[in-house]
Structure formats: C-alpha cells, structure tokens
C-alpha cells in the first residue's frame, strides 16, 4: 500500500498574461519547484507516479453549473484583451487560453488520486495541481481557482463510491468559501478550514468565514471555521488546533476518507499568509490526519506562493504520507493568546453539535476528584500464547511485500526477546546477541528480583542494545517483549540506560500496573505518565497519573487532551511506551496511542509489551511503528463522567506549566 503522486506537466501552461499584482504570485514555477524538490529528496521515486487525466464535463457538473462550465470552455478561443475583460468579472482571477485544459487536468488529478485510494491501489497520495480549487463556486471562479478540485472529488466519492462520511481539511491560509458553500447543508461532508481572518479584514473579507458559521439545515455543525485573527501563527498554534478542535470532531465524525485542501501559504515565508509554521509542521498535520479513516488521505495542492517554503512543505507532506516519521518540531510549543481565543470561540460555536467538545469546556477544577475503581472494566486481553511467532510472521510478511517505497535509511527494529525467538530488524542489528550487561547495567538490574534469571537478563541485553541504537540514530523505533513479571524492572533499567546515554528528555507512557521507579531523578529529564485505572494525580509537572478510560470517547480525550499535548510540550528525544500488567487496552486503542506518540519524538518510540500479550497486539504495534495507519476505532462513544472529571482535574492542575494543554485563553488576557 503505497503513496500516489499525481501530476501532469501541462498544468504549468496557464499563466498571467498581463499586469496584475494580486494574481502574479500564482505562477507555473510553483509546480516545478515542488516537483524538483521531491525528485532531489528521492521522494518522487518512492511514489506511484500517476499521470493526470482531464476530468469529463459530467464530472465538472457534479458541482458546477452547465453555464459556468461553458463559460470556462469558451475562454480557450479568446484573445488576451477578452481574457482580461472576462477575468475582471471575478475576484482575483486570470484566464489563459490553456486554463480550461489545466483546470480539467487539476480536477482529473484529484479524481485519479481518489480512485486509486478508494480502490485500494494505494493508501494515500498527493495531487500536484494548478489552478487551485477551494475558492471556486458552483458558478464562479475566485482567488485563482477555476473548478473546485477537492469538492468535485468529494462529490465523486459520494456518488461513484457510495461514501457517507468525508472529512475535508483545508489547511490553506485562505478560507475555502467555495467548498463551504457547496457543502454547507450536507452532513456527509465535514468541512474544516482555518484561515487568516483578522476580524474580517483579510481576503476574501467574508462574514461567513468566522467561527459562528457552522453550516445550515441538515448540515448544522458540519462546517467548522477557525479564523486566525493575527498573523504569525506557528507550530504550537497549528498543533493545538488539531489536538483540541479538529481531531476530537474528526474522531466523533469517523470519516471514511480524508481529503486535504493542502495549501502551503499557511507556512513560514509565504507573502499571503504571513504565518510562522515551519515545513515540518505539515509532516505533523499529515501524521495526525493519518490516524483517521484507516489512513485514506488524499491531499490536493491549493495555495503556497513562497517557492522554497512550498517545496519543502510539499516534501514534508509526501514523506509523511510514505510513512516516514515526522521530524521534531522546532521552537517553543506555546500557543499564543490570539490562537487560544480563536480555538475557544470555535469550541463554543460548535459545542451544541459535537459531544466531544461538550466535555472539554475546561473549567479548572481544583478539588480532588473521587478515586476511581477498576471495577466494571473489560477483562485483560486473553492470553494468546507466545507473542513472538505471530509477530515475527506479521513482520516478515510486511517485509516481503513488494514495496513501492524502499524504507528510509533509518528503519524500525523489532526485538522480541522471548527465549524461543529473536527477530530484530534491520539485519545488522539482528546479528547481535544484545549488549553484554556491563557493571553499571548489572548494578541497575540487581535490585530487581524479577531480573535475576538468565532469560530475563538476556532479554534486557537486547532491549538495551535496541535502545542504544535508537539513541544513536541507527534505528528509529522498536518493540520489545518483556518477561511478564519483569515489565516494571525492565522499564526502570531502560530509563537508567537512557539517562546514562545522555538523553535530556525521556517520555515514559506506562499503561496498567506500572509504578514509577522509586529512585528516578526529579530533574525534568523524565516525564512519567501512568495510565492505569487508579486516581487522577499530578504529583509534579513531570509525574502524572490518570485512570484508564474504558470508553472510546474517554480514551480519545485522554490521548488528544492530555497525553499528546504533554508530549508535544515536552519535546522528548525518545518515548518509551510500556503496556504493563492489566493495561486493558484493545489492539486498536494501543495502536492509535503508539502511532500518535511517534509525532513528538521524531518517530523514536520504543514499545515494551509483555511476552504473554496477544500475538495480534505485537503485530499491530509493529505495523504502526513501521508507519502504517492504525485500524479504525469504529463508532464514537461518549466519555464517562468519571473520565471527563479526571481529565478536567488534571488539565486544571497542569495547564499553568504545560501550555499545550490550554484550549482557551487566560481569563485575565
Ligand atoms: C488558492 C489561493 C488565494 C487568493 C488570494 C487573492 N488563493 N488575494 O491561495
Ligand atoms: Zn490560499
């Protein structure tokens, strides 16, 4: 399951033939710059290259009026003066004799991408197109857009593929008012757009771009506008908007497909957007969307006018679609007040329509919540015998698959350290017997009774070898099976090794009965997060414990509202995620958590699970660490009042120190 890249050179033909300072930024070099950079980075070669076809007039008719299609068709034979006169009838538009051809290729490219994804030929992909589409309306061109490429793709997905729930994420810096108008009463298309707004003082100057435009009729709540009222929004603002707003809605919506109106004028350097988000941020946005819809993500280029920034951001997007880990985000992860005000106003406007938002209207709760018993939880996963054999075969079949995309130089490794089998990738790591324990390591292991046996020590040696490989950058991620009684001890030794190796920030996410090792340093190098089914407590900003939510809704708000904001705020070099005794997680939930924890640490995630976990669990974790999409969680169920209360309490406690937890501005601001 690869990544498609859809393109046609003819789309470089359309260009501005007269003087117009507003339109001159939409140039052919936008496409060539992006494509050249994809080639230079070796990314184009890893994709399935598809040559764009022209959309048929019937396909254009899915969203445009016959009269408008005729009008555009007739521009093919007009002279320059006539083209200019006609262009003047629209807002920020130029026509060229090749416009009709190019615009039909742009739509055709989006449709080809969609068909390739929905027939299962590829997992995801990008269509590199001009002209862009999201400002285009039923009977009007606007903002460089002639036909609405993404809207036609959505209509086609409904009509030809029978889809019922399509999410459109418009991360272009302009409001895709065209797309909004086309679906505003349609509950089968959830349209999310953030955009430079400045209280209505930025193009296209529309009242209906504001947060209170939420759709109409049956479509109430299925239009989501996040207006940015200041320029300079950066990585923290974008990630916060995804974690606190878009993703809760998206999981509740449970889309079958994600379409991205992928404009890169929202990136740093762009003259239109004036924003600050770095190209890496688009890797993170992409990765955050890949956990939806079984990973079926179709990105279609919209704006992006700074050639360098555009090219780099396109590469980040494609690299992530290919499954590579996203590079860590730079800069302080602190959303600005204006961003928080915007996010808060959207939450307020949308809360009547979405259960997932009703819960998170956080009023800091300072009183201690009631303790939570673990009664009523699902039983732990059935013992499925040795984890290793099935995981090994899952992995080797993974490797045998004809790969459209040769893996990047740094691949995941898997060390399953049960006595009967060891499987470690890549091969140069396989040969190793694991590190011999040195004096230092033996001293760490000694106090732990559970590590007294040879087998446990051998397993430990392999884990430590893998850990070193990750810290040295030879391996990106891994899985280790620990002897059942030795999970806590193994985790303890792993942390010590990480620290002695010089790690400055280590995030431990411990699920189930795993206590924080007693002698651990308290100097901010370890962020310890225990999700286990007892009470909610923040002993310090680096030591947090929360009940294990039972229902999908509670699990999601825990991940999106607590774990990921902390992880993104901490910016760890490495994440240890340990599934300890009685972790109680279903495979899809464990896969989602593991997959999302790849984000904050540049993909460096080491998963520890007990040897007697189900084999399916190891296989599923191996696949997500390899960059595959986690399986869908299925229909949304609302969080329990206890889970909501615990989360509110913790957020109230931790928000002053961890700014990424905020989803509304300080009251005094
Ligand atoms: C697709 C896109 C921008 C139009 C700006 C007009 N259009 N001032 O980014
Ligand atoms: Zn734009």
XYZ file of C-alpha atoms in Angstrom, residues 97-586:
490
model
C -6.100 30.054 -23.330
C -4.884 26.896 -21.548
C -6.986 27.488 -18.427
C -9.800 25.100 -19.379
C -7.336 22.292 -20.156
C -5.281 22.866 -16.989
C -8.326 23.178 -14.750
C -9.752 19.931 -16.144
C -6.396 18.233 -15.503
C -6.431 19.566 -11.947
C -9.854 18.054 -11.312
C -8.857 14.852 -13.129
C -5.745 14.561 -10.949
C -7.824 14.809 -7.782
C -10.240 12.179 -9.112
C -7.465 9.807 -10.115
C -5.912 10.098 -6.701
C -9.259 9.463 -5.071
C -9.985 6.428 -7.237
C -6.528 4.969 -6.563
C -7.088 5.314 -2.816
C -10.675 4.085 -2.758
C -9.935 1.043 -4.917
C -7.057 0.173 -2.594
C -4.368 0.607 -5.206
C -2.588 2.961 -2.837
C -3.058 4.010 0.771
C -2.828 7.757 0.219
C -1.331 10.381 -2.055
C -0.852 13.919 -3.263
C -2.116 15.609 -6.416
C 0.156 18.458 -7.503
C -2.160 20.748 -9.419
C -2.793 24.210 -10.869
C -5.069 26.025 -10.878
C -6.097 25.534 -7.245
C -9.735 24.887 -6.363
C -11.140 25.760 -2.955
C -12.394 29.311 -3.743
C -14.289 28.133 -6.803
C -18.081 28.031 -6.503
C -20.983 26.498 -8.383
C -20.992 29.277 -10.972
C -17.959 31.404 -10.176
C -14.207 31.438 -10.335
C -12.432 33.132 -7.418
C -8.994 33.543 -5.849
C -7.017 31.842 -8.669
C -9.457 28.900 -8.561
C -11.461 27.805 -11.606
C -13.004 24.421 -10.771
C -13.253 23.148 -7.214
C -10.946 20.118 -7.398
C -11.499 18.886 -3.837
C -15.254 19.477 -3.846
C -15.638 17.522 -7.070
C -13.552 14.722 -5.557
C -15.844 14.653 -2.504
C -18.985 14.620 -4.657
C -17.478 11.827 -6.766
C -16.581 9.827 -3.640
C -20.209 10.030 -2.576
C -21.716 9.336 -5.973
C -19.356 6.777 -7.506
C -18.005 5.087 -4.382
C -21.041 5.375 -2.129
C -19.190 7.064 0.734
C -21.233 8.528 3.578
C -18.730 10.478 5.622
C -15.962 12.551 4.093
C -13.743 14.916 6.048
C -12.238 17.870 4.176
C -9.354 19.538 5.993
C -8.472 22.890 4.438
C -5.125 23.967 5.864
C -4.579 26.623 3.198
C -4.261 30.067 4.803
C -7.335 31.362 2.954
C -10.901 30.415 3.684
C -12.175 27.930 1.107
C -15.514 29.674 0.872
C -16.258 27.837 -2.373
C -16.044 24.465 -0.667
C -18.041 25.766 2.294
C -20.899 26.976 0.064
C -21.010 23.677 -1.840
C -21.459 21.521 1.278
C -22.945 23.834 3.899
C -26.199 21.879 4.162
C -24.626 18.440 3.636
C -23.946 16.356 6.782
C -21.974 13.775 4.817
C -19.126 16.238 4.278
C -17.437 17.734 7.325
C -15.562 20.823 6.150
C -12.828 22.219 8.421
C -10.926 25.340 7.437
C -8.523 27.567 9.314
C -7.671 30.840 7.734
C -6.144 34.248 8.181
C -9.148 36.397 9.068
C -8.071 39.407 11.162
C -11.663 40.064 12.200
C -12.792 40.155 8.583
C -10.041 42.413 7.286
C -8.334 39.777 5.153
C -9.333 38.410 1.755
C -11.989 37.202 0.917
C -13.450 39.566 3.593
C -16.470 37.412 4.349
C -18.652 37.402 7.423
C -19.270 33.678 6.804
C -15.602 32.861 7.349
C -15.999 33.455 11.077
C -16.335 30.814 13.788
C -20.089 31.209 14.065
C -20.671 29.969 10.513
C -21.389 26.328 11.345
C -23.437 25.161 8.360
C -27.197 25.140 7.896
C -30.181 22.794 7.745
C -29.117 19.164 7.935
C -25.520 20.365 7.727
C -25.504 22.264 11.035
C -22.177 21.592 12.724
C -20.580 20.169 9.596
C -18.882 23.433 8.658
C -16.054 24.315 11.023
C -14.264 27.636 10.585
C -11.235 28.546 12.653
C -10.417 32.196 11.942
C -6.899 33.394 12.822
C -7.188 36.988 13.952
C -3.469 37.658 13.940
C -0.648 36.804 11.597
C 2.361 34.852 12.900
C 0.585 31.643 13.906
C 3.167 28.919 14.387
C 3.710 25.228 15.016
C 2.205 25.253 18.514
C -0.939 27.039 17.319
C -1.498 24.629 14.447
C -0.870 21.519 16.524
C -3.111 22.833 19.329
C -5.918 23.447 16.820
C -5.636 19.865 15.606
C -5.452 18.287 19.071
C -8.133 20.334 20.783
C -10.536 21.024 17.969
C -10.210 19.200 14.672
C -9.295 15.728 15.913
C -11.996 15.397 18.579
C -14.585 16.306 15.941
C -12.979 14.104 13.334
C -12.955 11.028 15.575
C -16.572 11.664 16.501
C -17.437 12.045 12.803
C -15.484 8.855 11.981
C -14.768 9.655 8.312
C -14.301 7.018 5.626
C -11.953 9.318 3.736
C -9.899 12.436 4.428
C -9.442 14.999 1.677
C -6.905 17.727 2.326
C -7.105 21.110 0.645
C -3.359 21.290 1.001
C -2.382 24.910 0.601
C 1.056 25.839 1.857
C 0.525 29.587 2.029
C -0.042 28.834 5.729
C 3.710 28.090 6.042
C 6.525 30.416 7.074
C 7.777 32.813 4.434
C 4.580 32.974 2.450
C 3.715 36.528 1.391
C -0.039 35.902 1.590
C -0.259 34.111 4.916
C 2.457 35.842 6.980
C 2.372 32.833 9.293
C 5.289 31.178 11.113
C 4.671 27.428 10.926
C 7.732 25.584 9.625
C 7.578 22.954 6.867
C 7.972 20.171 9.454
C 4.641 21.215 10.879
C 2.957 19.867 7.749
C 4.536 16.490 8.422
C 2.842 16.560 11.818
C -0.506 17.716 10.469
C -0.349 14.930 7.900
C 0.592 12.345 10.509
C -2.236 13.478 12.765
C -4.710 13.004 9.904
C -3.334 9.577 9.004
C -4.865 8.054 12.129
C -8.312 8.738 10.640
C -10.232 6.788 8.001
C -7.811 3.860 8.081
C -5.137 6.180 6.690
C -7.008 7.025 3.469
C -5.730 10.558 2.949
C -5.867 12.394 -0.390
C -4.040 15.722 -0.407
C -4.621 18.152 -3.245
C -2.472 21.249 -3.667
C -4.162 24.621 -3.202
C -2.090 27.771 -2.495
C 1.551 28.282 -1.495
C 3.496 31.163 -3.023
C 6.945 31.135 -1.441
C 8.697 28.637 -3.677
C 11.236 27.420 -1.095
C 8.715 27.092 1.689
C 6.182 25.494 -0.646
C 8.659 22.932 -1.985
C 9.895 21.980 1.465
C 6.389 21.715 2.899
C 5.281 19.532 -0.022
C 8.250 17.228 0.661
C 7.343 17.020 4.342
C 3.790 16.057 3.412
C 4.795 13.371 0.906
C 7.461 11.954 3.185
C 4.873 11.539 5.907
C 2.334 10.009 3.537
C 5.053 7.467 2.707
C 5.140 6.518 6.388
C 8.400 8.134 7.463
C 8.389 9.666 10.934
C 7.845 13.423 11.120
C 10.938 15.462 12.056
C 10.656 17.011 15.533
C 9.099 20.469 15.692
C 11.333 23.391 16.492
C 10.525 26.402 18.605
C 8.685 26.811 21.888
C 5.483 24.796 21.974
C 3.305 27.523 23.446
C 0.157 28.562 21.595
C -0.416 32.318 21.529
C -3.355 34.024 23.236
C -4.985 35.006 19.967
C -4.890 31.404 18.743
C -6.434 30.198 22.006
C -9.172 32.818 21.729
C -9.952 31.592 18.231
C -9.960 27.923 19.220
C -12.167 28.723 22.187
C -14.680 30.633 20.077
C -14.932 27.717 17.644
C -15.440 25.281 20.536
C -18.219 27.498 21.850
C -19.902 27.750 18.445
C -19.607 24.033 17.703
C -20.278 22.556 21.155
C -24.059 22.275 20.568
C -23.323 19.959 17.641
C -20.493 17.781 18.979
C -20.377 15.614 22.105
C -16.595 15.501 22.005
C -16.446 19.281 22.536
C -19.079 19.478 25.248
C -16.759 17.579 27.546
C -13.674 19.619 27.113
C -15.001 23.044 28.051
C -12.447 23.065 30.785
C -13.138 24.955 33.928
C -10.069 24.292 36.033
C -11.256 22.097 38.871
C -9.046 22.382 41.918
C -10.757 19.880 44.175
C -9.522 16.342 44.222
C -11.720 14.012 42.208
C -13.163 10.875 43.675
C -10.967 7.857 43.361
C -11.796 5.523 40.567
C -12.083 1.825 40.990
C -11.105 -0.509 38.249
C -14.378 -2.374 38.587
C -16.507 -2.608 35.503
C -13.544 -2.559 33.159
C -13.213 -5.101 30.413
C -11.117 -8.089 31.365
C -7.498 -8.019 30.282
C -6.820 -9.365 26.823
C -6.981 -13.111 26.555
C -3.639 -14.756 26.833
C -2.774 -15.719 23.295
C 0.335 -17.756 23.844
C 3.776 -16.619 22.896
C 3.615 -13.276 21.244
C 6.650 -13.766 19.156
C 5.825 -16.253 16.439
C 2.830 -14.389 15.090
C 4.532 -11.054 15.349
C 7.503 -12.492 13.532
C 5.366 -13.701 10.697
C 3.398 -10.451 10.594
C 6.690 -8.674 10.226
C 8.287 -10.892 7.683
C 5.176 -10.695 5.519
C 5.420 -6.970 5.946
C 8.942 -7.077 4.634
C 8.222 -9.476 1.805
C 5.584 -7.210 0.344
C 6.729 -5.633 -2.866
C 7.460 -2.188 -1.583
C 6.659 0.812 -3.709
C 8.718 2.753 -1.295
C 12.037 1.389 -0.135
C 12.227 2.184 3.513
C 14.243 5.196 4.587
C 17.778 4.607 5.873
C 16.676 4.545 9.474
C 14.081 1.813 9.919
C 12.183 0.410 12.809
C 13.641 -2.541 14.608
C 11.819 -5.179 16.465
C 13.426 -7.151 19.207
C 11.196 -9.834 20.526
C 13.253 -11.186 23.275
C 11.364 -14.203 24.408
C 13.504 -17.318 24.734
C 12.239 -19.048 21.624
C 12.718 -16.334 19.082
C 14.509 -13.122 18.436
C 13.614 -11.062 15.471
C 15.387 -7.812 15.015
C 15.420 -5.517 12.031
C 17.424 -4.247 10.257
C 19.785 -7.186 9.669
C 22.916 -5.637 11.118
C 21.082 -5.378 14.395
C 19.730 -8.913 14.012
C 23.143 -10.475 14.247
C 23.682 -9.025 17.661
C 23.137 -11.066 20.738
C 22.333 -7.897 22.573
C 24.667 -5.947 24.766
C 26.542 -7.840 27.367
C 25.473 -6.198 30.553
C 28.254 -4.050 31.872
C 28.877 -3.361 35.544
C 26.720 -0.283 35.539
C 23.771 -2.077 33.974
C 24.139 -5.021 36.288
C 24.022 -2.680 39.213
C 20.717 -1.292 37.929
C 19.322 -4.757 37.356
C 20.439 -6.187 40.667
C 17.781 -4.787 42.986
C 15.069 -6.297 40.786
C 14.228 -9.844 41.758
C 12.364 -10.349 38.506
C 15.585 -9.855 36.577
C 17.506 -12.468 38.498
C 17.098 -15.185 35.893
C 19.347 -15.573 32.900
C 16.495 -15.356 30.454
C 15.373 -12.030 31.811
C 18.905 -10.713 31.639
C 19.287 -11.832 28.038
C 16.055 -10.088 27.180
C 17.295 -6.998 28.935
C 20.523 -7.034 26.971
C 18.606 -6.985 23.727
C 16.380 -4.182 24.873
C 19.376 -2.110 25.846
C 21.051 -2.764 22.525
C 17.948 -1.555 20.748
C 17.677 1.481 22.998
C 21.273 2.453 22.254
C 20.580 2.034 18.546
C 17.676 4.433 18.831
C 19.588 6.999 20.858
C 22.462 6.821 18.379
C 20.100 7.235 15.438
C 20.692 3.845 13.772
C 17.198 2.579 14.429
C 14.042 4.650 14.511
C 11.715 2.599 16.659
C 11.280 -0.823 18.174
C 9.239 -3.321 20.093
C 10.499 -5.431 22.934
C 8.726 -8.240 24.699
C 9.474 -8.414 28.411
C 9.003 -11.374 30.706
C 5.580 -10.878 32.332
C 6.769 -10.257 35.836
C 9.681 -8.113 34.753
C 7.971 -5.264 32.886
C 8.425 -2.646 35.603
C 12.012 -3.690 36.244
C 12.844 -3.671 32.564
C 11.351 -0.215 32.161
C 13.368 1.016 35.127
C 16.629 -0.229 33.664
C 15.722 1.182 30.245
C 15.204 4.616 31.770
C 18.539 4.454 33.610
C 20.280 3.493 30.409
C 18.604 6.311 28.500
C 19.768 8.804 31.094
C 23.311 7.483 31.281
C 23.400 7.621 27.494
C 22.834 11.343 27.810
C 19.151 11.633 26.956
C 17.877 15.030 28.078
C 14.160 14.355 27.762
C 12.605 10.927 28.011
C 8.849 10.440 27.935
C 7.512 7.296 29.624
C 3.943 6.364 28.981
C 3.177 3.464 31.288
C -0.150 1.711 30.899
C -1.515 -0.556 33.572
C 0.108 -1.606 36.814
C 3.491 0.010 36.469
C 4.647 2.242 39.278
C 7.149 4.975 38.771
C 10.546 3.579 39.697
C 11.270 4.853 43.214
C 14.763 6.307 42.726
C 14.113 8.125 39.495
C 15.643 11.559 39.054
C 13.357 14.551 39.576
C 15.257 16.971 37.387
C 12.850 17.234 34.469
C 14.620 14.714 32.254
C 11.844 12.180 32.712
C 8.181 12.874 32.117
C 6.326 9.976 33.686
C 2.762 9.428 32.603
C 0.886 6.491 34.080
C -2.453 5.485 32.614
C -3.658 2.786 34.901
C -7.085 2.821 36.447
C -6.463 4.375 39.843
C -6.893 8.039 40.643
C -6.013 11.150 38.726
C -2.985 12.813 40.255
C -0.248 15.192 39.256
C 2.468 14.728 41.862
C 4.574 17.197 39.917
C 4.571 18.527 36.395
C 6.740 15.538 35.489
C 4.744 12.845 37.234
C 1.186 12.361 36.163
C -1.220 9.531 36.724
C -4.693 9.163 35.279
C -7.360 6.477 35.227
C -7.536 4.270 32.187
C -10.653 5.331 30.325
C -12.930 2.486 29.351
C -14.918 4.022 26.529
C -13.566 5.164 23.193
C -14.580 8.777 23.846
C -12.749 8.850 27.156
C -9.700 7.203 25.669
C -9.597 9.751 22.869
C -9.955 12.744 25.156
C -7.175 11.315 27.304
C -4.876 10.949 24.282
C -5.800 14.182 22.496
C -6.453 16.308 25.558
C -3.661 15.139 27.858
C -1.056 12.705 26.546
C -0.263 14.398 23.234
C -0.298 17.995 24.496
C 2.129 16.956 27.251
C 4.242 15.011 24.774
C 4.353 17.850 22.238
C 5.131 20.310 25.014
C 7.918 18.153 26.445
C 9.576 17.549 23.049
C 11.176 14.269 24.114
C 14.130 12.673 22.348
C 12.610 9.278 22.936
C 9.295 7.805 24.021
C 9.025 4.593 25.994
C 5.523 3.218 25.873
C 5.007 0.246 28.137
C 1.943 -1.967 28.209
C 2.197 -3.370 31.698
C 0.074 -5.810 33.691
C -3.687 -5.203 33.368
C -3.286 -2.438 30.818
C -6.683 -3.476 29.463
C -6.201 -1.814 26.076
C -7.766 -3.216 22.957
